[in-house]
XYZ file of C-alpha atoms in Angstrom:
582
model
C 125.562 177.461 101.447
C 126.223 176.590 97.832
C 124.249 174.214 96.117
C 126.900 171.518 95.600
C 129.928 171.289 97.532
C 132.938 169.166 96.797
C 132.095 166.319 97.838
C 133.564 163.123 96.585
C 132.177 159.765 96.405
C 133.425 156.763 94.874
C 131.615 153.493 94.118
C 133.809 150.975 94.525
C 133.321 147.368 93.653
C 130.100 147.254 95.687
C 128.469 143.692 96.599
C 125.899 142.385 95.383
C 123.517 143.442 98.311
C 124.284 147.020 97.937
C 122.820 147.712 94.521
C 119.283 144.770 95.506
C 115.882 146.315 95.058
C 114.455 143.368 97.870
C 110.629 142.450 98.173
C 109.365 142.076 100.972
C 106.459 138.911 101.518
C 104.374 137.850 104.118
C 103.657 134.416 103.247
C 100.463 133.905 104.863
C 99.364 136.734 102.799
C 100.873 136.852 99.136
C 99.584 134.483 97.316
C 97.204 130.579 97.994
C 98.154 128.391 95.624
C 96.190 125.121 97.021
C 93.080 127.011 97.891
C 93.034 126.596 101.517
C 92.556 130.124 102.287
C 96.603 130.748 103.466
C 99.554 131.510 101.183
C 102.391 129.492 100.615
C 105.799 128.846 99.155
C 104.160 127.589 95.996
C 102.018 130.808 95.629
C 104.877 132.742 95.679
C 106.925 130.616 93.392
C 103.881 130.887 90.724
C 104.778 134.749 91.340
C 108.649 134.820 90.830
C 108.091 136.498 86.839
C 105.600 139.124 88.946
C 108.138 140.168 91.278
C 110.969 140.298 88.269
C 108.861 142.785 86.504
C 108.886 144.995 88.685
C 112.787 145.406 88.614
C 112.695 143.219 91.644
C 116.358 141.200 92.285
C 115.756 139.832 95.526
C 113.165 138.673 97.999
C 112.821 138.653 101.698
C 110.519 135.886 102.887
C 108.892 136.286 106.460
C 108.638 132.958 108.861
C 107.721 130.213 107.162
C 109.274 128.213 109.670
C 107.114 125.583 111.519
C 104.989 127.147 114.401
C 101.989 127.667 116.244
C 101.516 131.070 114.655
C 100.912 133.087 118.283
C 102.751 136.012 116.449
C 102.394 134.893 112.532
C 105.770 132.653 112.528
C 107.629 134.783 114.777
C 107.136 132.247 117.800
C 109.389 129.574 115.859
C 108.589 125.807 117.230
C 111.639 123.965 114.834
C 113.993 126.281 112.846
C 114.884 123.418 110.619
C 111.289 122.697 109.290
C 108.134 124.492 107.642
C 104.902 125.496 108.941
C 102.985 122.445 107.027
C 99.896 124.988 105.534
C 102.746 126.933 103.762
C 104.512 123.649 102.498
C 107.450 121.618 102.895
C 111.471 122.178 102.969
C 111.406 120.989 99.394
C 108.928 123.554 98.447
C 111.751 126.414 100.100
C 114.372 124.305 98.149
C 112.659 124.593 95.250
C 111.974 128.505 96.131
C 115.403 128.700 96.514
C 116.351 126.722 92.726
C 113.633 128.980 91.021
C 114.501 132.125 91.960
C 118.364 131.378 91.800
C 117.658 130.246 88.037
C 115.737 134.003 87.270
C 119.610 135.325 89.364
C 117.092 136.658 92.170
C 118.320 136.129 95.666
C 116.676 135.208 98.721
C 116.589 136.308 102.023
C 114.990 134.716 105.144
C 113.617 135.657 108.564
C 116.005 135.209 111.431
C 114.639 135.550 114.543
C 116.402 134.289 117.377
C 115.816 136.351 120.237
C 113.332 133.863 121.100
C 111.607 130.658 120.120
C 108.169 129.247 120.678
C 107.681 127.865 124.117
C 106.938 124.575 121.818
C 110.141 124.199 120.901
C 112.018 121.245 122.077
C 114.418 123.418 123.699
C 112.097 125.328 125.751
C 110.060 122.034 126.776
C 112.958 120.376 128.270
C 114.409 124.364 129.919
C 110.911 124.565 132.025
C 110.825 120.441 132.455
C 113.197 121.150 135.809
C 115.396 123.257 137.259
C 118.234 120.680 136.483
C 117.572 119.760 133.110
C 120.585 119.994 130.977
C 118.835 123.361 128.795
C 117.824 124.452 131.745
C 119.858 127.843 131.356
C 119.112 128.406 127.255
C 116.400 130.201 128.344
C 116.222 133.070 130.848
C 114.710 132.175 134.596
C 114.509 133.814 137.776
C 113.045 133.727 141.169
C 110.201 135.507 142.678
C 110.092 139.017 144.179
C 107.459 138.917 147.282
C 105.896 141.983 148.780
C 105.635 143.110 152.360
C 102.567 140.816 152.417
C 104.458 137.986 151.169
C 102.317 138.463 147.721
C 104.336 137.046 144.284
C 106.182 139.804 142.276
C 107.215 139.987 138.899
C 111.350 140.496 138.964
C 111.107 144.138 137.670
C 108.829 146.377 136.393
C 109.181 145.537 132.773
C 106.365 146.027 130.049
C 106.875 143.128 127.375
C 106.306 144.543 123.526
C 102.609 143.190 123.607
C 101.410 144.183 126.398
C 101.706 143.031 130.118
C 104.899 141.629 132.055
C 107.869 140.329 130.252
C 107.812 137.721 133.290
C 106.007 134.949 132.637
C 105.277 132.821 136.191
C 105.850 128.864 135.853
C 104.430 126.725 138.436
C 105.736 123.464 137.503
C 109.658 124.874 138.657
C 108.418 128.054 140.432
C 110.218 130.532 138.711
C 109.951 133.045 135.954
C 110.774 133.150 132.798
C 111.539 136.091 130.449
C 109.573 137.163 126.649
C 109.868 140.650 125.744
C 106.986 139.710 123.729
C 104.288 137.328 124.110
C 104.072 135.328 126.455
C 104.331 132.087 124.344
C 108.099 133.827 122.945
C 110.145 132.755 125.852
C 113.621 134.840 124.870
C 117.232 132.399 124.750
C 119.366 133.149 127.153
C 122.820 134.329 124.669
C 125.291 134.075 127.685
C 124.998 130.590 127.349
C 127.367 129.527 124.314
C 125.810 126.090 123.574
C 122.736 127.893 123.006
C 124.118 130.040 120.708
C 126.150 127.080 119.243
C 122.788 125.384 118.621
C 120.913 128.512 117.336
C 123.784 129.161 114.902
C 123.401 125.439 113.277
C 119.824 125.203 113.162
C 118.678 128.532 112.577
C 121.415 129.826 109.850
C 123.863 126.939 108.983
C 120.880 124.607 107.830
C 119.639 127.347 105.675
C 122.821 128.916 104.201
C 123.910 125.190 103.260
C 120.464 125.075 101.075
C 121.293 128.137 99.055
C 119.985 130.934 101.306
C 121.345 134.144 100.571
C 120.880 135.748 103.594
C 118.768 137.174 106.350
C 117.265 140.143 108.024
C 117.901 139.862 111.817
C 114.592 140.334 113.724
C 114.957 142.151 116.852
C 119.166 142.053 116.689
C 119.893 144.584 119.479
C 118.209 142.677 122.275
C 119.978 138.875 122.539
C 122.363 141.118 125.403
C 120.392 141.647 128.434
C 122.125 143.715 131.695
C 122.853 141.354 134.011
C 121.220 142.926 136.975
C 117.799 143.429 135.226
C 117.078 146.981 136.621
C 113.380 148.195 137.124
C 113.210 150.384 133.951
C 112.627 154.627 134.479
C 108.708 155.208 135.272
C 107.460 157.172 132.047
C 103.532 156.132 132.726
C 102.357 157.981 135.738
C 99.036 155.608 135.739
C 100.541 151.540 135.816
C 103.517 149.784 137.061
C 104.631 147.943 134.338
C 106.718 150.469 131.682
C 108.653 150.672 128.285
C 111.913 149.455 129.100
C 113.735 148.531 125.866
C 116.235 151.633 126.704
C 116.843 149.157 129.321
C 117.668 146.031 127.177
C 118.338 146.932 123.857
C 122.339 147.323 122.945
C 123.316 144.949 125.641
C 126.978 144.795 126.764
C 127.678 141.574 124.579
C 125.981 142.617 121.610
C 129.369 143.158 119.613
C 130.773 139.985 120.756
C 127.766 138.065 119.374
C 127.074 139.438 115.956
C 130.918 139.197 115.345
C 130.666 135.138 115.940
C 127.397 135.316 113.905
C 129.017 137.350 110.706
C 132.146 134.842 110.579
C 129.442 132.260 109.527
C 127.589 134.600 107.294
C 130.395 135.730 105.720
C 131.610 132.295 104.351
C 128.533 131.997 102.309
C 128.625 135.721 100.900
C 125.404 136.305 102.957
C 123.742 139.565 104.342
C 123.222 140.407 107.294
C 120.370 143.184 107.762
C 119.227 143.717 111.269
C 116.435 145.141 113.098
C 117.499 147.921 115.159
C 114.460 149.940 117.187
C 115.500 151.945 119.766
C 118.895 152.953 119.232
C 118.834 156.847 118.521
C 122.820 156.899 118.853
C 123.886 157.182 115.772
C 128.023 156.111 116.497
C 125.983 152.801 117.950
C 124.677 152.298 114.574
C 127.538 153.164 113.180
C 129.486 150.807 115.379
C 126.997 147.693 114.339
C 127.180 148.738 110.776
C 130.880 149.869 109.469
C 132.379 147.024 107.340
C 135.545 147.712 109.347
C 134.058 146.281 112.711
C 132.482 142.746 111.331
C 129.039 142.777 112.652
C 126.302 143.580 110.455
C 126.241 144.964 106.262
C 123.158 147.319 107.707
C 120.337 147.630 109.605
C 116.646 148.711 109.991
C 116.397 151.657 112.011
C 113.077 152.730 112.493
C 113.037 156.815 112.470
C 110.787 157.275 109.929
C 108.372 154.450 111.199
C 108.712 156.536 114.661
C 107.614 160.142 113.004
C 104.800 161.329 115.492
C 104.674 158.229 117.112
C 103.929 158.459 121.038
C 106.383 157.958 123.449
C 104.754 155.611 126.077
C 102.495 153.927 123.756
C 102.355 154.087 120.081
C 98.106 153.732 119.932
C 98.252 156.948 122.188
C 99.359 158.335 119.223
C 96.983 161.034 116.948
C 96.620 160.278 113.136
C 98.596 162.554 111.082
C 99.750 164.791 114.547
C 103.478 165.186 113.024
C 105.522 168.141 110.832
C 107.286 167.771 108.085
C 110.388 168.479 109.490
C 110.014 165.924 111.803
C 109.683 163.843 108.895
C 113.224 165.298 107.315
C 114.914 164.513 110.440
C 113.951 161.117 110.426
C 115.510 160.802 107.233
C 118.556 162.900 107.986
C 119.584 160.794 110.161
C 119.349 157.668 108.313
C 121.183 158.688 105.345
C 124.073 160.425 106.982
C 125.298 156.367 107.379
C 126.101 156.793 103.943
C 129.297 159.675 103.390
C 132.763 160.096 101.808
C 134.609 159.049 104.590
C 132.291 156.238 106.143
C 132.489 152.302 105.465
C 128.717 151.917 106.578
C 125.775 151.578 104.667
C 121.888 151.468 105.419
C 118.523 150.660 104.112
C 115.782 152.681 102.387
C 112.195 151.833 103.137
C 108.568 153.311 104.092
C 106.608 150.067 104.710
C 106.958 146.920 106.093
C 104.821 144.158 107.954
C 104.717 146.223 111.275
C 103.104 149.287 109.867
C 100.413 151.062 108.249
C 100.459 151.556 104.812
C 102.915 154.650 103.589
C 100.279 156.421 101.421
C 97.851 156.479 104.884
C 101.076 157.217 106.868
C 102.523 160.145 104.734
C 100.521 160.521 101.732
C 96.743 160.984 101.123
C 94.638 158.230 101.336
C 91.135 160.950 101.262
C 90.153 159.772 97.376
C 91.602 157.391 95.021
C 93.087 160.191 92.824
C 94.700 161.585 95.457
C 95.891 158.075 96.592
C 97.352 157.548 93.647
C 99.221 160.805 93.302
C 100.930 160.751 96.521
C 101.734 156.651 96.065
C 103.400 157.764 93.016
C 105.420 160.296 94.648
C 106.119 158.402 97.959
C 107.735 155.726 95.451
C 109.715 158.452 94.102
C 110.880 159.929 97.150
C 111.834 156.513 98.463
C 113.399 155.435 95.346
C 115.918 158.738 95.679
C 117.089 157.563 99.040
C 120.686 155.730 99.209
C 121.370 152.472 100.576
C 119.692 149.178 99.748
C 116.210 149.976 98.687
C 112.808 147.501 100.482
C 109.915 147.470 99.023
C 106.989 145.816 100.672
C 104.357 143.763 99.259
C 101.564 145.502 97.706
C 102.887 149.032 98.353
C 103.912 148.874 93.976
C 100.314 148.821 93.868
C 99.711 151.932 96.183
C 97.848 149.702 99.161
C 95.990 151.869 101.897
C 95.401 151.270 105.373
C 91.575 149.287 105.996
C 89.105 151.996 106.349
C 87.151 152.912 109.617
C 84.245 150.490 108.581
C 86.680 147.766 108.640
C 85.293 146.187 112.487
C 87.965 145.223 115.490
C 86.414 141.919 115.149
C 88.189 140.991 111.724
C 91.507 142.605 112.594
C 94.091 139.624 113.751
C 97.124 141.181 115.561
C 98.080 140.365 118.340
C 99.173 143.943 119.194
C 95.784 145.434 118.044
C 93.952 143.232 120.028
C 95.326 143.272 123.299
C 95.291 147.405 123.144
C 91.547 147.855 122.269
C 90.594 144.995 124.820
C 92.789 146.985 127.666
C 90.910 150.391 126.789
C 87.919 147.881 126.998
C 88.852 146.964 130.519
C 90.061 150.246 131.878
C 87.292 152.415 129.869
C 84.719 149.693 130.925
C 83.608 149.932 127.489
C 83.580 153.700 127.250
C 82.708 154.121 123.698
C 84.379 157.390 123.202
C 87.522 155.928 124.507
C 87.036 153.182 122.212
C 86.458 155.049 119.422
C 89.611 157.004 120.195
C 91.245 153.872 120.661
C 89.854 152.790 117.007
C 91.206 155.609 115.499
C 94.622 155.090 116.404
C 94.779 151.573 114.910
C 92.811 152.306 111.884
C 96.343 154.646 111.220
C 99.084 152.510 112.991
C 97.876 148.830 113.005
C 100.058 145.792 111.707
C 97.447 144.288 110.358
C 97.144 146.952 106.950
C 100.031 145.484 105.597
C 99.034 141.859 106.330
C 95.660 141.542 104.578
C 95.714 139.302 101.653
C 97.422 140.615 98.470
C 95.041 142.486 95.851
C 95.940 140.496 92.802
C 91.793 141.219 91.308
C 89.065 143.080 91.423
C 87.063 140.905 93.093
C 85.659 140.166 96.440
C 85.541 138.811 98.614
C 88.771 136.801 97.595
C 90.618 139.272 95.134
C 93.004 136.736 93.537
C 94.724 135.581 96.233
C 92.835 132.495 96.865
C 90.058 130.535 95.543
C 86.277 131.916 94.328
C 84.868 129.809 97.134
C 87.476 130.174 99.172
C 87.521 132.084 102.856
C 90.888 133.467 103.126
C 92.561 133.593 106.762
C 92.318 137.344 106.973
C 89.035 139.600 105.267
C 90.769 141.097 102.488
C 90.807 145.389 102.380
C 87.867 146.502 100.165
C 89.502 148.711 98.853
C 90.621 145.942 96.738
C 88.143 146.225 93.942
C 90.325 149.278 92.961
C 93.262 148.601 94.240
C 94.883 145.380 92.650
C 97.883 144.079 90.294
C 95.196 143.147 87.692
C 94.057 146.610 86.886
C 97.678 148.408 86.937
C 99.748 146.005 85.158
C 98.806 147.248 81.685
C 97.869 150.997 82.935
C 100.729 153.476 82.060
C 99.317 155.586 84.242
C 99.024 153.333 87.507
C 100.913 153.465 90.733
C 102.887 150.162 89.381
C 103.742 151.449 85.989
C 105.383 154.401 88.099
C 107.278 152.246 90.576
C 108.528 150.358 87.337
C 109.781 153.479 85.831
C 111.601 154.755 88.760
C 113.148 151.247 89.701
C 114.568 151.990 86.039
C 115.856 155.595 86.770
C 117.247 153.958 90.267
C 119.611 151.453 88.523
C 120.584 153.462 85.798
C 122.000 156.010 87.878
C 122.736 154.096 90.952
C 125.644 156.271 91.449
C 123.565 158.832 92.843
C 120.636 157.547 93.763
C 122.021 153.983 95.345
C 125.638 155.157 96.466
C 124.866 158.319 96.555
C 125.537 161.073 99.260
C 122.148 162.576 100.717
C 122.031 166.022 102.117
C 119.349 168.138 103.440
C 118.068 171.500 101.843
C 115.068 173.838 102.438
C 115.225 172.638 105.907
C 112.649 174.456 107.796
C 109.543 174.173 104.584
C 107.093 172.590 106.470
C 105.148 171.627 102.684
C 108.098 170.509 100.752
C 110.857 167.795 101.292
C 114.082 168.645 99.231
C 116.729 167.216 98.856
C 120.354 166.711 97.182
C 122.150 163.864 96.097
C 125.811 163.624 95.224
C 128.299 161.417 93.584
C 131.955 161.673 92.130
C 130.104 163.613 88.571
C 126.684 163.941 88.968
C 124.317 165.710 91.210
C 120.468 164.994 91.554
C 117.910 167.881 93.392
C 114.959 165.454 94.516
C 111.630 167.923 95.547
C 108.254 166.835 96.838
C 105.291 168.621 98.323
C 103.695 166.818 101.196
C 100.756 169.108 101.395
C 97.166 169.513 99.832
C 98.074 172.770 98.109
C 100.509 174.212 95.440
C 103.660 174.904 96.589
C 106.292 177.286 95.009
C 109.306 175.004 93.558
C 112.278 175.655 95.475
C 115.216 177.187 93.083
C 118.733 175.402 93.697
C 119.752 176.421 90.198
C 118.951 175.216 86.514
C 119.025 171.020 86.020
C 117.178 168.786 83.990
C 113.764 167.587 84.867
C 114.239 163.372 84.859
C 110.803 162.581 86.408
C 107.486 163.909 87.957
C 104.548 162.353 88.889
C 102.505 165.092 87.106
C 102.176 165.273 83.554
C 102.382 169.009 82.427
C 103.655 170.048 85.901
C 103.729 173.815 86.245
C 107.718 175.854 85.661
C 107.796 176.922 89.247
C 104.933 175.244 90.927
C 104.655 171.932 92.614
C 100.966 170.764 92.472
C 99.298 168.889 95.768
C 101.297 165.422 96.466
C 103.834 166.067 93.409
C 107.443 165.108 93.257
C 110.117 165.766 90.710
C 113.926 165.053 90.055
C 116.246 167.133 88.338
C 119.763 166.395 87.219
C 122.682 168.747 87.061
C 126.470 167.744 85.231
């Protein structure tokens, strides 16, 4: 195959979203700015000129929405109001007029699959079985056994852990949360539910100056009417993974069409969360301008690389090959071609997973830390579509180390899964320590520790000397932080800065750009080509320990590496390079 074929691309006038490097935050983590322990909307307004250093445009803000905080603002009690520790709606309006003023956007949370069973809505739904909201939410009767014994409606496993059905005693029925318990889901067939999710949840927001949202969970509001037990795929319980089974529902088009009418009077994005859809022409379907639903999504390949199948803390640390890896990203890209109106995203991290560097990289010492953050922000940088980056990871953040105890870890997720190997091990310590393991690599919680602004413990900047924050920061933070790096050419910031450069100024490739796959089957090194209308990039970069021979595609010019003095025709352990060709 030659090294460039004749491919044609041609960047149009693209909006604005297209060409946004976005930020992700985590409120309750980012930055305190009253001392309570908790970020807030303040804190990350004192951080705006941080963020547009970095050759940040545009911010995604998790739930800050007022809520009991079962799942950390993703059990929403009042879409229309804050969670009082982070602030007030005139602290977001004033989010919204400070960023706005530096020309940064910002994006919000929209999760609507579900709401808190605090909200209003779901207090009057369970009050009776003729109240008026009744049917916003999704109920059903009882199953009963051959003894006459209660039974759960089918044999779904909810996202946390345990049934999705939920048994309510007041009206003697169930109710349905693909996640916790305390997440009862809305029931979309009803279309004054959606109605009234539409005006509180996006309308209110969009009419303050929002610029957007990313879509938690958008491929689930469309349940199959007949709720069918899902396929048995764990020999050893009853309940199993069943999102094959609800994900992609039969209305799902219908829905995000009547959402993207609204968003697209306000020039919003729409960026959706999309697990569990491995047909691509469904992704495509959700995400070509032509068919009005969505401007992209999240699809979560490479989050899934060596992931297990039934349960994702089955999984073994590091028990995946690199072409497993080059799939994952294969697949992504190929959104982005010549002859397709769709676009996608380009991210390693976000507030469900481990850190990249622990992920993909090597996390063994700090040098090596830093070398392979360095070259995983290179690597992601080269990817097309609209480009996440999530807080900390410009600093290189690692996962919490094994001495890190299950007792200061805070997820939900985490929790219930060492606390069932508890139960079914009967406190088997080998079985725990296995279990350990696997959240020390995967857990949610090594993104959501508080962000390492100092070198100092045990509060590191975020919050106050004599402060306790909400969450024991990572210790690695006393080498690890913003402080340290801003003024270090050499740090893993400095790096991100420079390539966030090299991104914009040739976004043709390297934002618009079409991606294709070389070197296939080199289980060390991840190449890769990018084209556009007059340029052509070769982006190289060895995932392995070792040297690795430098691939030859032909003679370009070396843009970047992550290692000064890099060797003619060797790539050293964890480095990356660019080259351009005219």
């Amino acid at each position: 195959m030659p090294l460039f074929t004749n491919k044609i691309f041609t960047m149009i006038d693209a909006p604005w979203w297209k060409d946004a490097v976005v930020y992700q935050i985590y409120p309750a983590s980012f930055k305190d700015s009253n001392n309570d322990g908790l970020g807030d909307i303040q804190g990350i307004i004192s951080k705006l000129n941080y963020l547009q250093s970095l050759g940040v445009n545009t911010m995604w803000v998790c739930p800050m929405y007022a809520s009991p905080q079962v799942d950390m603002g993703y059990d929403i009690s009042d879409y229309k109001d804050v969670y009082p520790p982070y602030g007030t709606v005139a602290d977001m309006e004033d989010l919204l007029r400070q960023a706005h003023s530096r020309r940064m956007k910002v994006l919000l949370d929209l999760v609507i699959n579900h709401t808190s069973d605090q909200h209003a809505w779901f207090k009057e739904s369970r009050s009776s079985k003729t109240n008026p909201k009744r049917d916003w939410y999704i109920w059903k009767p009882a199953k009963f056994d051959k003894h006459g014994n209660l039974q759960a409606p089918n044999n779904w496993r909810a996202n946390f852990g345990g049934s999705v059905w939920e048994w309510d005693e007041l009206t003697q029925e169930y109710y349905l949360h693909l996640f916790a318990i305390e997440q009862p889901d809305l029931n979309w067939e009803n279309e004054a539910t959606r109605q009234a999710v539409y005006k509180d949840a996006m309308i209110f927001w969009l009419d303050k100056g929002v610029d957007g949202f990313r879509i938690d969970t958008v491929n689930m509001y469309s349940k199959p009417s007949h709720y069918p037990d899902a396929e048995i795929t764990d020999l050893n319980a009853f309940l199993q993974e069943a999102a094959p089974v609800y994900v992609n529902g039969p209305r799902m088009d219908e829905y995000l069409m009547e959402m993207n009418e609204i968003l697209k009077r306000y020039n919003a994005v729409s960026i959706g969360e999309c697990p569990q859809t491995p047909d691509m022409e469904r992704v495509r379907r959700y995400v070509n301008a032509q068919e009005k639903q969505l401007d992209m999504v999240f699809q979560f390949d490479i989050s899934d690389v060596g992931i297990d199948k039934v349960h994702k803390f089955r999984s073994k640390p590091h028990n995946h090959k690199l072409t497993d890896m080059k799939s994952a990203i294969a697949r992504t890209q190929s959104l982005i071609s010549p002859t397709s109106d769709s676009w996608t995203t380009a991210f390693m991290e976000n507030h469900d997973q481990g850190r990249s560097i622990s992920r993909f990289g090597n996390d063994t010492t700090p040098e090596l830390s830093i070398r392979s953050g360095k070259m995983l922000a290179l690597f992601n940088t080269c990817h097309s579509g609209t480009l996440f980056i999530y807080q900390g990871q410009e600093l290189g953040c690692v996962n919490l180390p094994m001495s890190y105890p299950i007792e200061d870890y805070q997820d939900l997720d985490s929790l219930n899964y060492y606390n069932l190997v508890k139960e079914r091990s009967h406190g088997d310590k080998a079985q725990l320590a296995e279990a350990m393991s696997a959240i020390q690599y995967l857990a949610r919680d090594h993104a959501r520790t508080p962000m390492q602004w100092e070198p100092t413990l045990p509060h590191g900047g975020f919050t106050g000397e004599v402060v306790k924050p909400w969450m024991k920061l990572n210790p690695f933070t006393i080498i690890i932080n913003a402080e340290q790096q801003i003024d270090d050419p050499h740090s893993v910031m400095s790096f991100w800065k420079k390539i966030l450069q090299l991104r914009q100024k040739h976004k043709e490739l390297f934002v618009h750009g079409v991606f294709e796959l070389v070197d296939v089957d080199n289980e060390n090194v991840f190449s890769f080509l990018k084209h556009s209308k007059n340029k052509k990039a070769l982006v190289v970069c060895n995932f392995s320990d070792g040297e690795s021979k430098l691939p030859f595609f032909g003679s370009g010019d070396l843009l970047i590496s992550n290692v000064d003095g890099s060797k003619e025709d060797t790539l050293e352990a964890w480095e990356g390079r660019v080259y351009l060709f005219n």
